């Protein structure tokens, strides 16, 4: 049978639990905020981009330190915890581990990967391109294509063959 814990001990455990939760949120924020801020088709401010890149730069170290702190707090809270508290401690490691992994991925490279395998449609059939949409047009050896800027702004580059010549159109 468990001995009833003293009030100061319960307060310390509660503060440690809140600290653990804040560390989990910090680790996730280091990865999620840059992803949320740097999105295609969304207005961005220079300050927001600077903050995103700073967080991105510090995320590998910050998430690792958060993971160590979460593990240390979890180990401290483990003793004397009930089964559901122990399950919560183990579950707290999952988002932190995901953040540690995510901080080491170059999601921007994946997000803005060059578009390959381009499919073409006649201008009359391209219903997804509006009359007022800007396009980047390329004409070579009697062959002409137009790439909608709206689609190029996501990938930033498209690799294609126009008139038998390999081209890389970028925006």
Tab-separated table of C-alpha atoms in Angstrom:
chain	number	residue	atom	x	y	z
A	1	UNK	CA	0.000	0.000	0.000
A	2	UNK	CA	1.226	3.466	-0.845
A	3	UNK	CA	1.944	5.951	1.839
A	4	UNK	CA	0.104	9.209	1.408
A	5	UNK	CA	2.507	11.772	0.035
A	6	UNK	CA	2.984	15.082	1.775
A	7	UNK	CA	1.568	18.291	0.372
A	8	UNK	CA	4.992	19.761	-0.550
A	9	UNK	CA	5.808	16.541	-2.409
A	10	UNK	CA	2.550	16.730	-4.386
A	11	UNK	CA	3.239	20.358	-5.263
A	12	UNK	CA	6.764	19.472	-6.465
A	13	UNK	CA	5.393	16.617	-8.560
A	14	UNK	CA	2.727	18.858	-10.050
A	15	UNK	CA	5.305	21.555	-10.898
A	16	UNK	CA	7.577	18.920	-12.438
A	17	UNK	CA	4.634	17.591	-14.478
A	18	UNK	CA	3.810	21.076	-15.753
A	19	UNK	CA	7.490	21.592	-16.572
A	20	UNK	CA	7.507	18.322	-18.480
A	21	UNK	CA	4.433	19.387	-20.466
A	22	UNK	CA	6.043	22.755	-21.269
A	23	UNK	CA	9.200	21.007	-22.479
A	24	UNK	CA	7.140	18.791	-24.782
A	25	UNK	CA	5.374	21.876	-26.174
A	26	UNK	CA	8.704	23.686	-26.615
A	27	UNK	CA	10.206	20.761	-28.545
A	28	UNK	CA	7.167	20.636	-30.821
A	29	UNK	CA	7.158	24.419	-31.298
A	30	UNK	CA	10.794	24.381	-32.448
A	31	UNK	CA	9.740	22.160	-35.354
A	32	UNK	CA	6.164	23.265	-36.065
A	33	UNK	CA	6.523	27.074	-36.015
A	34	UNK	CA	9.009	27.209	-38.926
A	35	UNK	CA	6.819	24.830	-40.932
A	36	UNK	CA	3.737	26.905	-40.203
A	37	UNK	CA	5.409	30.222	-41.026
A	38	UNK	CA	7.151	29.258	-44.266
A	39	UNK	CA	4.328	28.082	-46.470
A	40	UNK	CA	3.816	28.543	-50.170
A	41	UNK	CA	0.942	30.815	-51.187
A	42	UNK	CA	0.970	32.558	-47.805
A	43	UNK	CA	2.139	36.109	-47.160
A	44	UNK	CA	5.341	36.175	-45.138
A	45	UNK	CA	7.029	39.013	-43.305
A	46	UNK	CA	10.810	39.392	-43.139
A	47	UNK	CA	10.592	39.148	-39.349
A	48	UNK	CA	8.580	35.929	-39.517
A	49	UNK	CA	11.033	34.365	-41.931
A	50	UNK	CA	13.958	35.439	-39.714
A	51	UNK	CA	12.307	33.874	-36.651
A	52	UNK	CA	11.562	30.697	-38.597
A	53	UNK	CA	15.136	30.331	-39.773
A	54	UNK	CA	16.477	31.045	-36.276
A	55	UNK	CA	14.181	28.380	-34.797
A	56	UNK	CA	15.161	25.993	-37.584
A	57	UNK	CA	18.844	26.593	-36.823
A	58	UNK	CA	18.413	25.996	-33.067
A	59	UNK	CA	15.881	23.152	-33.329
A	60	UNK	CA	18.382	20.230	-33.447
A	61	UNK	CA	20.087	21.281	-30.212
A	62	UNK	CA	16.902	22.555	-28.549
A	63	UNK	CA	14.904	19.396	-29.196
A	64	UNK	CA	17.770	17.216	-28.002
A	65	UNK	CA	18.086	19.211	-24.764
A	66	UNK	CA	14.310	19.070	-24.310
A	67	UNK	CA	14.382	15.287	-24.794
A	68	UNK	CA	17.104	14.888	-22.167
A	69	UNK	CA	15.187	17.126	-19.746
A	70	UNK	CA	11.916	15.256	-20.394
A	71	UNK	CA	13.671	11.935	-19.783
A	72	UNK	CA	15.238	13.246	-16.552
A	73	UNK	CA	11.952	14.667	-15.270
A	74	UNK	CA	10.151	11.497	-16.315
A	75	UNK	CA	12.635	9.356	-14.411
A	76	UNK	CA	12.188	11.534	-11.350
A	77	UNK	CA	8.394	11.382	-11.571
A	78	UNK	CA	8.344	7.643	-12.348
A	79	UNK	CA	8.998	6.586	-8.771
A	80	UNK	CA	5.820	6.777	-6.801
A	81	UNK	CA	3.650	7.344	-9.874
A	82	UNK	CA	0.457	5.430	-10.550
A	83	UNK	CA	0.127	3.330	-13.692
A	84	UNK	CA	-1.743	6.018	-15.627
A	85	UNK	CA	0.873	8.611	-14.716
A	86	UNK	CA	3.590	6.259	-15.904
A	87	UNK	CA	1.724	5.705	-19.167
A	88	UNK	CA	1.487	9.491	-19.610
A	89	UNK	CA	5.232	9.803	-18.982
A	90	UNK	CA	5.978	7.240	-21.668
A	91	UNK	CA	3.534	8.916	-24.067
A	92	UNK	CA	5.224	12.282	-23.451
A	93	UNK	CA	8.372	10.852	-25.010
A	94	UNK	CA	6.617	10.177	-28.328
A	95	UNK	CA	6.105	13.812	-29.469
A	96	UNK	CA	9.531	14.757	-28.130
A	97	UNK	CA	11.168	11.926	-30.092
A	98	UNK	CA	9.205	13.022	-33.172
A	99	UNK	CA	10.435	16.591	-32.680
A	100	UNK	CA	14.055	15.413	-32.298
A	101	UNK	CA	13.715	13.480	-35.554
A	102	UNK	CA	11.827	16.283	-37.352
A	103	UNK	CA	14.422	18.892	-36.362
A	104	UNK	CA	17.014	16.925	-38.312
A	105	UNK	CA	14.969	16.646	-41.522
A	106	UNK	CA	15.197	19.172	-44.327
A	107	UNK	CA	11.485	19.521	-44.892
A	108	UNK	CA	11.995	22.569	-47.099
A	109	UNK	CA	13.915	20.454	-49.574
A	110	UNK	CA	11.042	18.002	-49.656
A	111	UNK	CA	8.436	20.755	-49.715
A	112	UNK	CA	10.051	22.624	-52.594
A	113	UNK	CA	11.338	19.663	-54.575
A	114	UNK	CA	11.566	20.270	-58.334
A	115	UNK	CA	8.487	19.150	-60.179
A	116	UNK	CA	9.294	16.362	-62.616
A	117	UNK	CA	7.103	14.240	-64.831
A	118	UNK	CA	5.151	17.243	-66.006
A	119	UNK	CA	1.927	16.514	-67.840
A	120	UNK	CA	0.757	18.794	-70.614
A	121	UNK	CA	-2.677	19.861	-71.778
A	122	UNK	CA	-3.821	22.008	-74.652
A	123	UNK	CA	-4.575	25.583	-73.603
A	124	UNK	CA	-8.289	25.103	-74.294
A	125	UNK	CA	-8.352	22.062	-71.981
A	126	UNK	CA	-6.400	23.626	-69.097
A	127	UNK	CA	-9.450	24.571	-67.022
A	128	UNK	CA	-7.325	24.934	-63.859
A	129	UNK	CA	-5.566	27.986	-65.347
A	130	UNK	CA	-7.628	31.163	-65.217
A	131	UNK	CA	-7.508	33.875	-67.852
A	132	UNK	CA	-5.879	36.280	-65.391
A	133	UNK	CA	-3.344	33.756	-64.063
A	134	UNK	CA	0.282	34.599	-64.734
A	135	UNK	CA	2.241	31.960	-66.638
A	136	UNK	CA	5.881	31.419	-67.461
A	137	UNK	CA	6.060	30.592	-71.170
A	138	UNK	CA	8.853	28.767	-72.986
A	139	UNK	CA	9.043	28.348	-76.761
A	140	UNK	CA	11.781	26.250	-78.400
A	141	UNK	CA	12.035	24.635	-81.834
A	142	UNK	CA	8.383	25.267	-82.628
A	143	UNK	CA	7.124	23.790	-79.339
A	144	UNK	CA	5.547	26.093	-76.729
A	145	UNK	CA	4.512	25.461	-73.134
A	146	UNK	CA	3.255	27.647	-70.325
A	147	UNK	CA	3.690	26.903	-66.618
A	148	UNK	CA	1.217	28.586	-64.238
A	149	UNK	CA	3.120	30.724	-61.728
A	150	UNK	CA	0.649	29.643	-59.047
A	151	UNK	CA	1.893	26.058	-59.434
A	152	UNK	CA	5.541	27.048	-59.889
A	153	UNK	CA	5.495	29.054	-56.666
A	154	UNK	CA	5.126	25.848	-54.700
A	155	UNK	CA	7.921	23.843	-56.327
A	156	UNK	CA	9.905	26.882	-57.553
A	157	UNK	CA	11.292	24.866	-60.441
A	158	UNK	CA	9.973	22.504	-63.085
A	159	UNK	CA	12.119	20.188	-65.166
A	160	UNK	CA	10.721	19.504	-68.615
A	161	UNK	CA	11.622	18.971	-72.265
A	162	UNK	CA	10.454	21.637	-74.715
A	163	UNK	CA	11.105	21.212	-78.418
A	164	UNK	CA	13.470	18.336	-77.678
A	165	UNK	CA	15.590	20.498	-75.340
A	166	UNK	CA	15.745	19.820	-71.575
A	167	UNK	CA	14.732	22.956	-69.666
A	168	UNK	CA	14.487	23.997	-66.039
A	169	UNK	CA	11.919	26.746	-65.615
A	170	UNK	CA	12.021	28.526	-62.285
A	171	UNK	CA	10.105	31.206	-60.472
